[in-house]
mmCIF file with all atom_site columns, C-alpha atoms in Angstrom:
data_model
loop_
_atom_site.group_PDB
_atom_site.id
_atom_site.type_symbol
_atom_site.label_atom_id
_atom_site.label_alt_id
_atom_site.label_comp_id
_atom_site.label_asym_id
_atom_site.label_entity_id
_atom_site.label_seq_id
_atom_site.pdbx_PDB_ins_code
_atom_site.Cartn_x
_atom_site.Cartn_y
_atom_site.Cartn_z
_atom_site.occupancy
_atom_site.B_iso_or_equiv
_atom_site.pdbx_formal_charge
_atom_site.auth_seq_id
_atom_site.auth_comp_id
_atom_site.auth_asym_id
_atom_site.auth_atom_id
_atom_site.pdbx_PDB_model_num
ATOM 1   C CA . UNK A 1 1   ? -0.006  0.001  0.013  1.00 0.00 ? 17  UNK A CA 1
ATOM 2   C CA . UNK A 1 2   ? 1.316   3.389  -0.966 1.00 0.00 ? 18  UNK A CA 1
ATOM 3   C CA . UNK A 1 3   ? 1.853   6.156  1.570  1.00 0.00 ? 19  UNK A CA 1
ATOM 4   C CA . UNK A 1 4   ? 1.068   8.753  -1.080 1.00 0.00 ? 20  UNK A CA 1
ATOM 5   C CA . UNK A 1 5   ? -2.300  10.457 -0.823 1.00 0.00 ? 21  UNK A CA 1
ATOM 6   C CA . UNK A 1 6   ? -4.888  10.452 -3.611 1.00 0.00 ? 22  UNK A CA 1
ATOM 7   C CA . UNK A 1 7   ? -6.973  13.328 -4.753 1.00 0.00 ? 23  UNK A CA 1
ATOM 8   C CA . UNK A 1 8   ? -10.616 12.306 -4.935 1.00 0.00 ? 24  UNK A CA 1
ATOM 9   C CA . UNK A 1 9   ? -11.623 11.231 -8.378 1.00 0.00 ? 25  UNK A CA 1
ATOM 10  C CA . UNK A 1 10  ? -8.160  11.597 -9.959 1.00 0.00 ? 26  UNK A CA 1
ATOM 11  C CA . UNK A 1 11  ? -7.251  7.960  -9.787 1.00 0.00 ? 27  UNK A CA 1
ATOM 12  C CA . UNK A 1 12  ? -3.486  8.853  -9.661 1.00 0.00 ? 28  UNK A CA 1
ATOM 13  C CA . UNK A 1 13  ? -1.212  9.348  -6.669 1.00 0.00 ? 29  UNK A CA 1
ATOM 14  C CA . UNK A 1 14  ? 0.010   12.788 -5.719 1.00 0.00 ? 30  UNK A CA 1
ATOM 15  C CA . UNK A 1 15  ? 3.025   13.890 -3.689 1.00 0.00 ? 31  UNK A CA 1
ATOM 16  C CA . UNK A 1 16  ? 2.585   13.558 0.032  1.00 0.00 ? 32  UNK A CA 1
ATOM 17  C CA . UNK A 1 17  ? 1.596   16.798 1.746  1.00 0.00 ? 33  UNK A CA 1
ATOM 18  C CA . UNK A 1 18  ? 3.521   17.844 4.833  1.00 0.00 ? 34  UNK A CA 1
ATOM 19  C CA . UNK A 1 19  ? 1.441   17.899 7.984  1.00 0.00 ? 35  UNK A CA 1
ATOM 20  C CA . UNK A 1 20  ? 0.848   21.349 9.419  1.00 0.00 ? 36  UNK A CA 1
ATOM 21  C CA . UNK A 1 21  ? 3.243   22.346 12.142 1.00 0.00 ? 37  UNK A CA 1
ATOM 22  C CA . UNK A 1 22  ? 1.878   21.032 15.425 1.00 0.00 ? 38  UNK A CA 1
ATOM 23  C CA . UNK A 1 23  ? 3.574   21.313 18.763 1.00 0.00 ? 39  UNK A CA 1
ATOM 24  C CA . UNK A 1 24  ? 5.030   18.003 19.825 1.00 0.00 ? 40  UNK A CA 1
ATOM 25  C CA . UNK A 1 25  ? 5.104   16.755 16.216 1.00 0.00 ? 41  UNK A CA 1
ATOM 26  C CA . UNK A 1 26  ? 7.753   16.614 13.502 1.00 0.00 ? 42  UNK A CA 1
ATOM 27  C CA . UNK A 1 27  ? 7.283   15.991 9.724  1.00 0.00 ? 43  UNK A CA 1
ATOM 28  C CA . UNK A 1 28  ? 8.198   12.351 10.470 1.00 0.00 ? 44  UNK A CA 1
ATOM 29  C CA . UNK A 1 29  ? 5.614   11.938 13.253 1.00 0.00 ? 45  UNK A CA 1
ATOM 30  C CA . UNK A 1 30  ? 5.414   12.645 16.984 1.00 0.00 ? 46  UNK A CA 1
ATOM 31  C CA . UNK A 1 31  ? 8.375   14.348 18.539 1.00 0.00 ? 47  UNK A CA 1
ATOM 32  C CA . UNK A 1 32  ? 10.390  12.178 20.897 1.00 0.00 ? 48  UNK A CA 1
ATOM 33  C CA . UNK A 1 33  ? 9.482   12.795 24.521 1.00 0.00 ? 49  UNK A CA 1
ATOM 34  C CA . UNK A 1 34  ? 12.372  13.461 26.819 1.00 0.00 ? 50  UNK A CA 1
ATOM 35  C CA . UNK A 1 35  ? 12.056  12.300 30.423 1.00 0.00 ? 51  UNK A CA 1
ATOM 36  C CA . UNK A 1 36  ? 14.024  15.325 31.553 1.00 0.00 ? 52  UNK A CA 1
ATOM 37  C CA . UNK A 1 37  ? 11.243  17.675 30.485 1.00 0.00 ? 53  UNK A CA 1
ATOM 38  C CA . UNK A 1 38  ? 8.829   16.473 33.116 1.00 0.00 ? 54  UNK A CA 1
ATOM 39  C CA . UNK A 1 39  ? 9.807   15.642 36.693 1.00 0.00 ? 55  UNK A CA 1
ATOM 40  C CA . UNK A 1 40  ? 8.866   12.120 37.742 1.00 0.00 ? 56  UNK A CA 1
ATOM 41  C CA . UNK A 1 41  ? 5.456   11.739 39.363 1.00 0.00 ? 57  UNK A CA 1
ATOM 42  C CA . UNK A 1 42  ? 5.064   9.224  42.133 1.00 0.00 ? 58  UNK A CA 1
ATOM 43  C CA . UNK A 1 43  ? 1.944   7.963  43.853 1.00 0.00 ? 59  UNK A CA 1
ATOM 44  C CA . UNK A 1 44  ? 1.352   6.742  47.326 1.00 0.00 ? 60  UNK A CA 1
ATOM 45  C CA . UNK A 1 45  ? -1.456  5.791  49.665 1.00 0.00 ? 61  UNK A CA 1
ATOM 46  C CA . UNK A 1 46  ? -2.481  4.563  53.079 1.00 0.00 ? 62  UNK A CA 1
ATOM 47  C CA . UNK A 1 47  ? -3.079  0.864  53.714 1.00 0.00 ? 63  UNK A CA 1
ATOM 48  C CA . UNK A 1 48  ? -6.844  1.025  52.981 1.00 0.00 ? 64  UNK A CA 1
ATOM 49  C CA . UNK A 1 49  ? -6.518  3.224  49.833 1.00 0.00 ? 65  UNK A CA 1
ATOM 50  C CA . UNK A 1 50  ? -8.856  5.886  51.108 1.00 0.00 ? 66  UNK A CA 1
ATOM 51  C CA . UNK A 1 51  ? -6.142  8.597  51.292 1.00 0.00 ? 67  UNK A CA 1
ATOM 52  C CA . UNK A 1 52  ? -3.934  8.757  48.177 1.00 0.00 ? 68  UNK A CA 1
ATOM 53  C CA . UNK A 1 53  ? -1.425  11.321 46.998 1.00 0.00 ? 69  UNK A CA 1
ATOM 54  C CA . UNK A 1 54  ? 0.872   12.280 44.175 1.00 0.00 ? 70  UNK A CA 1
ATOM 55  C CA . UNK A 1 55  ? 4.270   13.983 44.505 1.00 0.00 ? 71  UNK A CA 1
ATOM 56  C CA . UNK A 1 56  ? 6.552   15.161 41.756 1.00 0.00 ? 72  UNK A CA 1
ATOM 57  C CA . UNK A 1 57  ? 10.339  15.457 41.653 1.00 0.00 ? 73  UNK A CA 1
ATOM 58  C CA . UNK A 1 58  ? 13.338  13.546 42.881 1.00 0.00 ? 74  UNK A CA 1
ATOM 59  C CA . UNK A 1 59  ? 13.347  12.075 46.403 1.00 0.00 ? 75  UNK A CA 1
ATOM 60  C CA . UNK A 1 60  ? 15.303  14.311 48.790 1.00 0.00 ? 76  UNK A CA 1
ATOM 61  C CA . UNK A 1 61  ? 16.984  13.463 52.142 1.00 0.00 ? 77  UNK A CA 1
ATOM 62  C CA . UNK A 1 62  ? 15.763  9.846  52.596 1.00 0.00 ? 78  UNK A CA 1
ATOM 63  C CA . UNK A 1 63  ? 16.428  9.133  56.259 1.00 0.00 ? 79  UNK A CA 1
ATOM 64  C CA . UNK A 1 64  ? 15.346  6.982  59.151 1.00 0.00 ? 80  UNK A CA 1
ATOM 65  C CA . UNK A 1 65  ? 14.097  8.610  62.304 1.00 0.00 ? 81  UNK A CA 1
ATOM 66  C CA . UNK A 1 66  ? 13.940  6.801  65.695 1.00 0.00 ? 82  UNK A CA 1
ATOM 67  C CA . UNK A 1 67  ? 12.741  9.745  67.776 1.00 0.00 ? 83  UNK A CA 1
ATOM 68  C CA . UNK A 1 68  ? 10.143  9.087  70.482 1.00 0.00 ? 84  UNK A CA 1
ATOM 69  C CA . UNK A 1 69  ? 7.339   10.544 68.295 1.00 0.00 ? 85  UNK A CA 1
ATOM 70  C CA . UNK A 1 70  ? 8.181   8.254  65.363 1.00 0.00 ? 86  UNK A CA 1
ATOM 71  C CA . UNK A 1 71  ? 8.392   5.107  67.420 1.00 0.00 ? 87  UNK A CA 1
ATOM 72  C CA . UNK A 1 72  ? 5.157   5.838  69.282 1.00 0.00 ? 88  UNK A CA 1
ATOM 73  C CA . UNK A 1 73  ? 3.246   6.851  66.156 1.00 0.00 ? 89  UNK A CA 1
ATOM 74  C CA . UNK A 1 74  ? 4.486   3.980  64.005 1.00 0.00 ? 90  UNK A CA 1
ATOM 75  C CA . UNK A 1 75  ? 4.735   1.294  66.597 1.00 0.00 ? 91  UNK A CA 1
ATOM 76  C CA . UNK A 1 76  ? 8.090   0.395  65.041 1.00 0.00 ? 92  UNK A CA 1
ATOM 77  C CA . UNK A 1 77  ? 11.737  1.080  65.783 1.00 0.00 ? 93  UNK A CA 1
ATOM 78  C CA . UNK A 1 78  ? 12.072  3.868  63.134 1.00 0.00 ? 94  UNK A CA 1
ATOM 79  C CA . UNK A 1 79  ? 10.257  5.480  60.192 1.00 0.00 ? 95  UNK A CA 1
ATOM 80  C CA . UNK A 1 80  ? 11.831  6.024  56.769 1.00 0.00 ? 96  UNK A CA 1
ATOM 81  C CA . UNK A 1 81  ? 11.046  9.565  55.518 1.00 0.00 ? 97  UNK A CA 1
ATOM 82  C CA . UNK A 1 82  ? 11.767  11.142 52.122 1.00 0.00 ? 98  UNK A CA 1
ATOM 83  C CA . UNK A 1 83  ? 11.206  14.754 51.034 1.00 0.00 ? 99  UNK A CA 1
ATOM 84  C CA . UNK A 1 84  ? 9.502   16.226 47.967 1.00 0.00 ? 100 UNK A CA 1
ATOM 85  C CA . UNK A 1 85  ? 8.705   19.823 47.114 1.00 0.00 ? 101 UNK A CA 1
ATOM 86  C CA . UNK A 1 86  ? 5.628   20.790 49.115 1.00 0.00 ? 102 UNK A CA 1
ATOM 87  C CA . UNK A 1 87  ? 3.948   22.470 46.193 1.00 0.00 ? 103 UNK A CA 1
ATOM 88  C CA . UNK A 1 88  ? 4.114   19.212 44.183 1.00 0.00 ? 104 UNK A CA 1
ATOM 89  C CA . UNK A 1 89  ? 1.848   17.263 46.641 1.00 0.00 ? 105 UNK A CA 1
ATOM 90  C CA . UNK A 1 90  ? -1.699  16.594 45.521 1.00 0.00 ? 106 UNK A CA 1
ATOM 91  C CA . UNK A 1 91  ? -4.335  14.591 47.373 1.00 0.00 ? 107 UNK A CA 1
ATOM 92  C CA . UNK A 1 92  ? -6.031  12.362 44.747 1.00 0.00 ? 108 UNK A CA 1
ATOM 93  C CA . UNK A 1 93  ? -7.857  9.649  46.650 1.00 0.00 ? 109 UNK A CA 1
ATOM 94  C CA . UNK A 1 94  ? -11.553 9.481  47.598 1.00 0.00 ? 110 UNK A CA 1
ATOM 95  C CA . UNK A 1 95  ? -10.635 10.555 51.155 1.00 0.00 ? 111 UNK A CA 1
ATOM 96  C CA . UNK A 1 96  ? -9.104  13.812 50.038 1.00 0.00 ? 112 UNK A CA 1
ATOM 97  C CA . UNK A 1 97  ? -6.703  15.519 52.414 1.00 0.00 ? 113 UNK A CA 1
ATOM 98  C CA . UNK A 1 98  ? -5.651  13.541 55.478 1.00 0.00 ? 114 UNK A CA 1
ATOM 99  C CA . UNK A 1 99  ? -6.431  14.356 59.088 1.00 0.00 ? 115 UNK A CA 1
ATOM 100 C CA . UNK A 1 100 ? -3.699  16.453 60.612 1.00 0.00 ? 116 UNK A CA 1
ATOM 101 C CA . UNK A 1 101 ? -2.132  16.197 64.016 1.00 0.00 ? 117 UNK A CA 1
ATOM 102 C CA . UNK A 1 102 ? 0.406   18.633 65.458 1.00 0.00 ? 118 UNK A CA 1
ATOM 103 C CA . UNK A 1 103 ? 2.898   16.335 67.159 1.00 0.00 ? 119 UNK A CA 1
ATOM 104 C CA . UNK A 1 104 ? 5.173   19.298 67.936 1.00 0.00 ? 120 UNK A CA 1
ATOM 105 C CA . UNK A 1 105 ? 4.547   23.011 67.987 1.00 0.00 ? 121 UNK A CA 1
ATOM 106 C CA . UNK A 1 106 ? 6.198   23.429 64.563 1.00 0.00 ? 122 UNK A CA 1
ATOM 107 C CA . UNK A 1 107 ? 5.471   19.977 63.049 1.00 0.00 ? 123 UNK A CA 1
ATOM 108 C CA . UNK A 1 108 ? 2.196   18.558 61.665 1.00 0.00 ? 124 UNK A CA 1
ATOM 109 C CA . UNK A 1 109 ? 1.591   14.990 60.475 1.00 0.00 ? 125 UNK A CA 1
ATOM 110 C CA . UNK A 1 110 ? -1.069  13.776 58.097 1.00 0.00 ? 126 UNK A CA 1
ATOM 111 C CA . UNK A 1 111 ? -2.730  10.418 58.502 1.00 0.00 ? 127 UNK A CA 1
ATOM 112 C CA . UNK A 1 112 ? -5.652  8.503  57.004 1.00 0.00 ? 128 UNK A CA 1
ATOM 113 C CA . UNK A 1 113 ? -8.780  9.135  59.125 1.00 0.00 ? 129 UNK A CA 1
ATOM 114 C CA . UNK A 1 114 ? -10.070 5.651  58.136 1.00 0.00 ? 130 UNK A CA 1
ATOM 115 C CA . UNK A 1 115 ? -7.104  3.293  58.739 1.00 0.00 ? 131 UNK A CA 1
ATOM 116 C CA . UNK A 1 116 ? -4.694  5.556  60.713 1.00 0.00 ? 132 UNK A CA 1
ATOM 117 C CA . UNK A 1 117 ? -1.709  5.201  58.311 1.00 0.00 ? 133 UNK A CA 1
ATOM 118 C CA . UNK A 1 118 ? 0.791   8.020  58.852 1.00 0.00 ? 134 UNK A CA 1
ATOM 119 C CA . UNK A 1 119 ? 1.586   9.434  55.394 1.00 0.00 ? 135 UNK A CA 1
ATOM 120 C CA . UNK A 1 120 ? 3.188   12.844 55.603 1.00 0.00 ? 136 UNK A CA 1
ATOM 121 C CA . UNK A 1 121 ? 4.957   15.318 57.849 1.00 0.00 ? 137 UNK A CA 1
ATOM 122 C CA . UNK A 1 122 ? 5.513   18.999 57.328 1.00 0.00 ? 138 UNK A CA 1
ATOM 123 C CA . UNK A 1 123 ? 7.556   21.408 59.354 1.00 0.00 ? 139 UNK A CA 1
ATOM 124 C CA . UNK A 1 124 ? 6.502   25.021 59.750 1.00 0.00 ? 140 UNK A CA 1
ATOM 125 C CA . UNK A 1 125 ? 8.255   27.266 57.200 1.00 0.00 ? 141 UNK A CA 1
ATOM 126 C CA . UNK A 1 126 ? 9.624   24.311 55.139 1.00 0.00 ? 142 UNK A CA 1
ATOM 127 C CA . UNK A 1 127 ? 9.185   24.133 51.354 1.00 0.00 ? 143 UNK A CA 1
ATOM 128 C CA . UNK A 1 128 ? 9.490   20.342 51.567 1.00 0.00 ? 144 UNK A CA 1
ATOM 129 C CA . UNK A 1 129 ? 6.885   17.784 52.593 1.00 0.00 ? 145 UNK A CA 1
ATOM 130 C CA . UNK A 1 130 ? 8.184   14.525 54.034 1.00 0.00 ? 146 UNK A CA 1
ATOM 131 C CA . UNK A 1 131 ? 6.366   11.375 53.062 1.00 0.00 ? 147 UNK A CA 1
ATOM 132 C CA . UNK A 1 132 ? 6.678   7.938  54.657 1.00 0.00 ? 148 UNK A CA 1
ATOM 133 C CA . UNK A 1 133 ? 8.746   6.140  52.054 1.00 0.00 ? 149 UNK A CA 1
ATOM 134 C CA . UNK A 1 134 ? 6.866   2.879  52.468 1.00 0.00 ? 150 UNK A CA 1
ATOM 135 C CA . UNK A 1 135 ? 3.575   4.612  51.569 1.00 0.00 ? 151 UNK A CA 1
ATOM 136 C CA . UNK A 1 136 ? 5.054   5.269  48.046 1.00 0.00 ? 152 UNK A CA 1
ATOM 137 C CA . UNK A 1 137 ? 4.194   2.825  45.251 1.00 0.00 ? 153 UNK A CA 1
ATOM 138 C CA . UNK A 1 138 ? 7.649   3.342  43.705 1.00 0.00 ? 154 UNK A CA 1
ATOM 139 C CA . UNK A 1 139 ? 10.381  3.491  46.308 1.00 0.00 ? 155 UNK A CA 1
ATOM 140 C CA . UNK A 1 140 ? 13.412  3.849  43.994 1.00 0.00 ? 156 UNK A CA 1
ATOM 141 C CA . UNK A 1 141 ? 15.879  6.390  45.280 1.00 0.00 ? 157 UNK A CA 1
ATOM 142 C CA . UNK A 1 142 ? 14.650  6.257  48.799 1.00 0.00 ? 158 UNK A CA 1
ATOM 143 C CA . UNK A 1 143 ? 17.330  4.144  50.491 1.00 0.00 ? 159 UNK A CA 1
ATOM 144 C CA . UNK A 1 144 ? 18.176  5.959  53.719 1.00 0.00 ? 160 UNK A CA 1
ATOM 145 C CA . UNK A 1 145 ? 21.371  8.039  53.704 1.00 0.00 ? 161 UNK A CA 1
ATOM 146 C CA . UNK A 1 146 ? 20.818  9.440  57.219 1.00 0.00 ? 162 UNK A CA 1
ATOM 147 C CA . UNK A 1 147 ? 19.514  8.364  60.631 1.00 0.00 ? 163 UNK A CA 1
ATOM 148 C CA . UNK A 1 148 ? 17.967  10.960 62.940 1.00 0.00 ? 164 UNK A CA 1
ATOM 149 C CA . UNK A 1 149 ? 17.932  10.229 66.682 1.00 0.00 ? 165 UNK A CA 1
ATOM 150 C CA . UNK A 1 150 ? 20.144  7.132  66.158 1.00 0.00 ? 166 UNK A CA 1
ATOM 151 C CA . UNK A 1 151 ? 21.137  7.294  69.808 1.00 0.00 ? 167 UNK A CA 1
ATOM 152 C CA . UNK A 1 152 ? 17.469  6.690  70.724 1.00 0.00 ? 168 UNK A CA 1
ATOM 153 C CA . UNK A 1 153 ? 17.151  3.611  68.491 1.00 0.00 ? 169 UNK A CA 1
ATOM 154 C CA . UNK A 1 154 ? 16.597  0.229  70.092 1.00 0.00 ? 170 UNK A CA 1
ATOM 155 C CA . UNK A 1 155 ? 19.962  -1.460 70.897 1.00 0.00 ? 171 UNK A CA 1
ATOM 156 C CA . UNK A 1 156 ? 19.226  -4.520 68.740 1.00 0.00 ? 172 UNK A CA 1
ATOM 157 C CA . UNK A 1 157 ? 18.639  -2.447 65.550 1.00 0.00 ? 173 UNK A CA 1
ATOM 158 C CA . UNK A 1 158 ? 21.585  -2.484 63.097 1.00 0.00 ? 174 UNK A CA 1
ATOM 159 C CA . UNK A 1 159 ? 21.416  -0.112 60.154 1.00 0.00 ? 175 UNK A CA 1
ATOM 160 C CA . UNK A 1 160 ? 23.705  0.089  57.135 1.00 0.00 ? 176 UNK A CA 1
ATOM 161 C CA . UNK A 1 161 ? 23.003  3.392  55.380 1.00 0.00 ? 177 UNK A CA 1
ATOM 162 C CA . UNK A 1 162 ? 23.137  3.848  51.630 1.00 0.00 ? 178 UNK A CA 1
ATOM 163 C CA . UNK A 1 163 ? 25.760  6.121  50.029 1.00 0.00 ? 179 UNK A CA 1
ATOM 164 C CA . UNK A 1 164 ? 24.557  9.713  49.605 1.00 0.00 ? 180 UNK A CA 1
ATOM 165 C CA . UNK A 1 165 ? 25.135  10.425 45.934 1.00 0.00 ? 181 UNK A CA 1
ATOM 166 C CA . UNK A 1 166 ? 24.602  14.141 46.468 1.00 0.00 ? 182 UNK A CA 1
ATOM 167 C CA . UNK A 1 167 ? 27.641  14.302 48.770 1.00 0.00 ? 183 UNK A CA 1
ATOM 168 C CA . UNK A 1 168 ? 31.277  13.977 47.660 1.00 0.00 ? 184 UNK A CA 1
ATOM 169 C CA . UNK A 1 169 ? 32.849  10.634 48.584 1.00 0.00 ? 185 UNK A CA 1
ATOM 170 C CA . UNK A 1 170 ? 34.813  10.564 51.856 1.00 0.00 ? 186 UNK A CA 1
ATOM 171 C CA . UNK A 1 171 ? 38.516  9.978  51.359 1.00 0.00 ? 187 UNK A CA 1
ATOM 172 C CA . UNK A 1 172 ? 39.970  6.862  52.956 1.00 0.00 ? 188 UNK A CA 1
ATOM 173 C CA . UNK A 1 173 ? 42.389  7.529  55.836 1.00 0.00 ? 189 UNK A CA 1
#
């Protein structure tokens, strides 16, 4: 089958006509999409799926925290947090925005009002929102590079932190 177009009633092929200039399109077809143009979007949710969110961007400062608030709220020895730009967060689930609890005068935490899953934490004046890394559907890039309140961690907990690729390597002695 020829790719040339036919004029109605002429019975003979004509030269192909160039498509009009359309954004995102070249004469050969759709323009290639570059991943660098759009920041990566990630989704996450509570355990029951009632409270869901989207964040955009690269994970920032993935770290464990073993402070008294984290261990009491989570019921575990530490929580893995990862930051994203606060303005990139959108609540997209049927439950809408979570229920908020001020666990410190300058820190609020968001949790699902239905199942109680802790999802986010935001500090007063910060442009970052911290999400619980295990609430993310895609956890690539969230291996912890830091450990807050390590001295309060349970003595049986052994942690090997990931390399922080944003920091220069430490020279061997």
